[in-house]
Amino acid sequence: MLSCTDLHKSYGELAVLQGVSVEVQAGDVVSIIGPSGCGKSTFLRCLNRLESFERGQLCVMGHDVAGSALGWRQLRQLRLRVGMVFQQFNLFPHLTVLENLILPPRQVLKLPLAECQQRARLHLEQVGLGQRGDSYPGQLSGGQKQRVAIARSLCMNPEVMLFDEPTSALDPELVGEVLQVMRLLAETGKTMLVVTHEMRFAREVSNRVLFFNNGLIEEQGAPEAVFGDPRSERLRSFLARE
């Protein structure tokens, strides 16, 4: 589904990614953990080319998307196949929940209104908000807004979903409801890459964990290996603080 080799990304003299290589297969749920500032979110943003990078290869569903001169048509096709859920919800406050969900497939995919409405209602039910279609974002809790954002991404029917610390902006008591939706998505076989500080989610839901440190994947493997028998001293120190 996704393959990157020797990915390098810098901001001026600051090297953020220093040779990241990883492959993701269909149905994988990959949790990306590590200390703040180690390159996790930058890596995720490179995967759908929200960030450019200086060196490396990147293939998504067999298509090379690493070129610096990637055209807007290729970028559009990439982002149609790779959905992203951000830390902030980015919902239009003047539109109802249902209208927020209808807008992307209607405007981007040019689908008939009836089909867009059907998708929106289906995915609202999927995230447990089937009764809130007529509500406005300002009437929802943070956890509900993030679930709406997940449903909005699902309305585009992406083949891979990227989650950039989707619970970091939430009050602690609201985190569980978002993680539960993500657990259910994982059970459906959705391919997911999740930057997260929720170690329980990474341990229980992922089939692979990547530990980032200083712009590199310092350790990776099955959750039971990464959490149960960490090899690197830095990973042991990181887990001890969580």
mmCIF file of N, CA and C in Angstrom, residues 2-11 16-20 22 32 39-60 63-67 70 75 78-79 82 84 86 162 164 193 195 212 215:
data_model
loop_
_atom_site.group_PDB
_atom_site.id
_atom_site.type_symbol
_atom_site.label_atom_id
_atom_site.label_comp_id
_atom_site.label_asym_id
_atom_site.label_seq_id
_atom_site.Cartn_x
_atom_site.Cartn_y
_atom_site.Cartn_z
ATOM 1 N N LEU A 2 1.919 1.225 0.780
ATOM 2 C CA LEU A 2 2.747 2.414 0.927
ATOM 3 C C LEU A 2 4.177 1.994 1.216
ATOM 4 N N SER A 3 5.114 2.631 0.535
ATOM 5 C CA SER A 3 6.520 2.301 0.728
ATOM 6 C C SER A 3 7.355 3.569 0.627
ATOM 7 N N CYS A 4 8.195 3.799 1.624
ATOM 8 C CA CYS A 4 9.138 4.912 1.523
ATOM 9 C C CYS A 4 10.532 4.410 1.866
ATOM 10 N N THR A 5 11.517 4.990 1.188
ATOM 11 C CA THR A 5 12.908 4.570 1.343
ATOM 12 C C THR A 5 13.798 5.795 1.488
ATOM 13 N N ASP A 6 14.552 5.834 2.578
ATOM 14 C CA ASP A 6 15.585 6.842 2.794
ATOM 15 C C ASP A 6 15.032 8.261 2.699
ATOM 16 N N LEU A 7 13.923 8.515 3.402
ATOM 17 C CA LEU A 7 13.270 9.817 3.369
ATOM 18 C C LEU A 7 14.038 10.819 4.230
ATOM 19 N N HIS A 8 14.385 11.961 3.615
ATOM 20 C CA HIS A 8 15.089 13.037 4.316
ATOM 21 C C HIS A 8 14.283 14.328 4.198
ATOM 22 N N LYS A 9 14.142 15.020 5.319
ATOM 23 C CA LYS A 9 13.427 16.296 5.338
ATOM 24 C C LYS A 9 14.102 17.235 6.328
ATOM 25 N N SER A 10 14.360 18.466 5.877
ATOM 26 C CA SER A 10 14.987 19.462 6.743
ATOM 27 C C SER A 10 14.214 20.766 6.677
ATOM 28 N N TYR A 11 14.280 21.525 7.762
ATOM 29 C CA TYR A 11 13.823 22.904 7.785
ATOM 30 C C TYR A 11 15.073 23.759 7.996
ATOM 31 N N VAL A 16 15.001 17.040 10.164
ATOM 32 C CA VAL A 16 13.851 16.470 10.887
ATOM 33 C C VAL A 16 13.710 14.976 10.602
ATOM 34 N N LEU A 17 13.878 14.581 9.348
ATOM 35 C CA LEU A 17 13.883 13.169 8.962
ATOM 36 C C LEU A 17 15.247 12.865 8.364
ATOM 37 N N GLN A 18 15.881 11.791 8.825
ATOM 38 C CA GLN A 18 17.268 11.536 8.443
ATOM 39 C C GLN A 18 17.467 10.149 7.832
ATOM 40 N N GLY A 19 16.488 9.754 6.997
ATOM 41 C CA GLY A 19 16.627 8.468 6.312
ATOM 42 C C GLY A 19 15.612 7.443 6.785
ATOM 43 N N VAL A 20 14.323 7.812 6.716
ATOM 44 C CA VAL A 20 13.253 6.924 7.181
ATOM 45 C C VAL A 20 12.853 5.970 6.065
ATOM 46 N N VAL A 22 10.232 2.521 5.419
ATOM 47 C CA VAL A 22 9.201 1.650 5.987
ATOM 48 C C VAL A 22 8.254 1.209 4.873
ATOM 49 N N ILE A 32 2.733 5.112 15.443
ATOM 50 C CA ILE A 32 4.017 5.802 15.406
ATOM 51 C C ILE A 32 4.180 6.548 16.717
ATOM 52 N N GLY A 39 10.059 13.946 14.656
ATOM 53 C CA GLY A 39 9.763 13.810 13.230
ATOM 54 C C GLY A 39 8.517 13.018 12.895
ATOM 55 N N LYS A 40 7.732 12.616 13.896
ATOM 56 C CA LYS A 40 6.565 11.754 13.646
ATOM 57 C C LYS A 40 5.541 12.433 12.733
ATOM 58 N N SER A 41 5.107 13.625 13.111
ATOM 59 C CA SER A 41 4.076 14.316 12.335
ATOM 60 C C SER A 41 4.598 14.754 10.980
ATOM 61 N N THR A 42 5.846 15.177 10.922
ATOM 62 C CA THR A 42 6.437 15.554 9.636
ATOM 63 C C THR A 42 6.448 14.363 8.690
ATOM 64 N N PHE A 43 6.808 13.196 9.201
ATOM 65 C CA PHE A 43 6.794 11.983 8.385
ATOM 66 C C PHE A 43 5.403 11.726 7.832
ATOM 67 N N LEU A 44 4.383 11.832 8.683
ATOM 68 C CA LEU A 44 3.021 11.574 8.245
ATOM 69 C C LEU A 44 2.614 12.558 7.152
ATOM 70 N N ARG A 45 2.974 13.822 7.313
ATOM 71 C CA ARG A 45 2.603 14.846 6.340
ATOM 72 C C ARG A 45 3.348 14.658 5.015
ATOM 73 N N CYS A 46 4.521 14.064 5.058
ATOM 74 C CA CYS A 46 5.244 13.760 3.814
ATOM 75 C C CYS A 46 4.527 12.681 3.007
ATOM 76 N N LEU A 47 3.828 11.795 3.697
ATOM 77 C CA LEU A 47 3.227 10.649 3.011
ATOM 78 C C LEU A 47 2.122 11.062 2.048
ATOM 79 N N ASN A 48 1.430 12.166 2.333
ATOM 80 C CA ASN A 48 0.450 12.634 1.351
ATOM 81 C C ASN A 48 0.859 13.985 0.758
ATOM 82 N N ARG A 49 2.157 14.272 0.874
ATOM 83 C CA ARG A 49 2.802 15.417 0.251
ATOM 84 C C ARG A 49 2.250 16.764 0.721
ATOM 85 N N LEU A 50 1.765 16.809 1.960
ATOM 86 C CA LEU A 50 1.523 18.106 2.582
ATOM 87 C C LEU A 50 2.853 18.777 2.905
ATOM 88 N N GLU A 51 3.893 17.977 3.019
ATOM 89 C CA GLU A 51 5.262 18.468 3.153
ATOM 90 C C GLU A 51 6.096 17.872 2.016
ATOM 91 N N SER A 52 6.969 18.685 1.455
ATOM 92 C CA SER A 52 7.935 18.169 0.487
ATOM 93 C C SER A 52 9.118 17.588 1.256
ATOM 94 N N PHE A 53 9.982 16.881 0.565
ATOM 95 C CA PHE A 53 11.179 16.341 1.202
ATOM 96 C C PHE A 53 12.325 16.401 0.200
ATOM 97 N N GLU A 54 13.543 16.426 0.732
ATOM 98 C CA GLU A 54 14.709 16.654 -0.121
ATOM 99 C C GLU A 54 15.184 15.394 -0.839
ATOM 100 N N ARG A 55 15.054 14.259 -0.191
ATOM 101 C CA ARG A 55 15.621 13.037 -0.759
ATOM 102 C C ARG A 55 14.815 11.828 -0.307
ATOM 103 N N GLY A 56 14.762 10.829 -1.174
ATOM 104 C CA GLY A 56 14.081 9.595 -0.819
ATOM 105 C C GLY A 56 13.066 9.179 -1.856
ATOM 106 N N GLN A 57 12.584 7.959 -1.718
ATOM 107 C CA GLN A 57 11.569 7.410 -2.611
ATOM 108 C C GLN A 57 10.277 7.205 -1.836
ATOM 109 N N LEU A 58 9.155 7.485 -2.499
ATOM 110 C CA LEU A 58 7.849 7.304 -1.877
ATOM 111 C C LEU A 58 6.882 6.774 -2.921
ATOM 112 N N CYS A 59 6.326 5.591 -2.647
ATOM 113 C CA CYS A 59 5.334 4.973 -3.534
ATOM 114 C C CYS A 59 4.056 4.723 -2.747
ATOM 115 N N VAL A 60 2.933 5.097 -3.322
ATOM 116 C CA VAL A 60 1.631 4.883 -2.712
ATOM 117 C C VAL A 60 0.775 4.083 -3.686
ATOM 118 N N HIS A 63 2.304 3.825 -7.074
ATOM 119 C CA HIS A 63 2.583 5.035 -7.841
ATOM 120 C C HIS A 63 3.685 5.843 -7.170
ATOM 121 N N ASP A 64 4.677 6.228 -7.957
ATOM 122 C CA ASP A 64 5.780 7.043 -7.454
ATOM 123 C C ASP A 64 5.289 8.470 -7.254
ATOM 124 N N VAL A 65 5.324 8.959 -6.012
ATOM 125 C CA VAL A 65 4.844 10.313 -5.711
ATOM 126 C C VAL A 65 5.946 11.128 -5.051
ATOM 127 N N ALA A 66 7.189 10.784 -5.348
ATOM 128 C CA ALA A 66 8.305 11.447 -4.683
ATOM 129 C C ALA A 66 8.842 12.645 -5.452
ATOM 130 N N GLY A 67 8.464 12.814 -6.710
ATOM 131 C CA GLY A 67 9.059 13.855 -7.527
ATOM 132 C C GLY A 67 8.788 15.250 -7.001
ATOM 133 N N LEU A 70 5.876 17.202 -8.792
ATOM 134 C CA LEU A 70 4.601 16.493 -8.828
ATOM 135 C C LEU A 70 3.478 17.469 -9.178
ATOM 136 N N LEU A 75 -1.144 15.077 -7.286
ATOM 137 C CA LEU A 75 -1.377 15.340 -5.866
ATOM 138 C C LEU A 75 -2.834 15.085 -5.503
ATOM 139 N N LEU A 78 -3.431 11.410 -5.291
ATOM 140 C CA LEU A 78 -2.825 10.883 -4.069
ATOM 141 C C LEU A 78 -3.717 11.149 -2.866
ATOM 142 N N ARG A 79 -4.177 12.386 -2.733
ATOM 143 C CA ARG A 79 -4.939 12.759 -1.540
ATOM 144 C C ARG A 79 -6.357 12.212 -1.548
ATOM 145 N N VAL A 82 -5.471 8.792 0.053
ATOM 146 C CA VAL A 82 -4.869 8.833 1.393
ATOM 147 C C VAL A 82 -5.559 9.915 2.198
ATOM 148 N N MET A 84 -6.673 12.015 5.742
ATOM 149 C CA MET A 84 -5.909 12.463 6.905
ATOM 150 C C MET A 84 -6.839 13.099 7.920
ATOM 151 N N PHE A 86 -6.545 15.377 11.349
ATOM 152 C CA PHE A 86 -5.571 16.235 12.005
ATOM 153 C C PHE A 86 -5.868 16.368 13.499
ATOM 154 N N LEU A 162 -4.456 8.422 7.572
ATOM 155 C CA LEU A 162 -3.395 8.933 8.430
ATOM 156 C C LEU A 162 -4.029 9.720 9.571
ATOM 157 N N ASP A 164 -2.981 12.169 12.722
ATOM 158 C CA ASP A 164 -1.898 12.933 13.339
ATOM 159 C C ASP A 164 -2.309 13.355 14.749
ATOM 160 N N LEU A 193 -2.224 4.607 9.644
ATOM 161 C CA LEU A 193 -0.994 5.011 10.306
ATOM 162 C C LEU A 193 -1.370 6.079 11.316
ATOM 163 N N VAL A 195 -0.078 8.551 14.413
ATOM 164 C CA VAL A 195 0.859 9.183 15.340
ATOM 165 C C VAL A 195 0.116 9.382 16.645
ATOM 166 N N PHE A 212 10.063 6.444 16.763
ATOM 167 C CA PHE A 212 10.898 7.470 16.147
ATOM 168 C C PHE A 212 11.784 8.121 17.196
ATOM 169 N N GLY A 215 14.616 11.751 14.187
ATOM 170 C CA GLY A 215 14.393 11.693 12.753
ATOM 171 C C GLY A 215 14.588 10.347 12.110
#
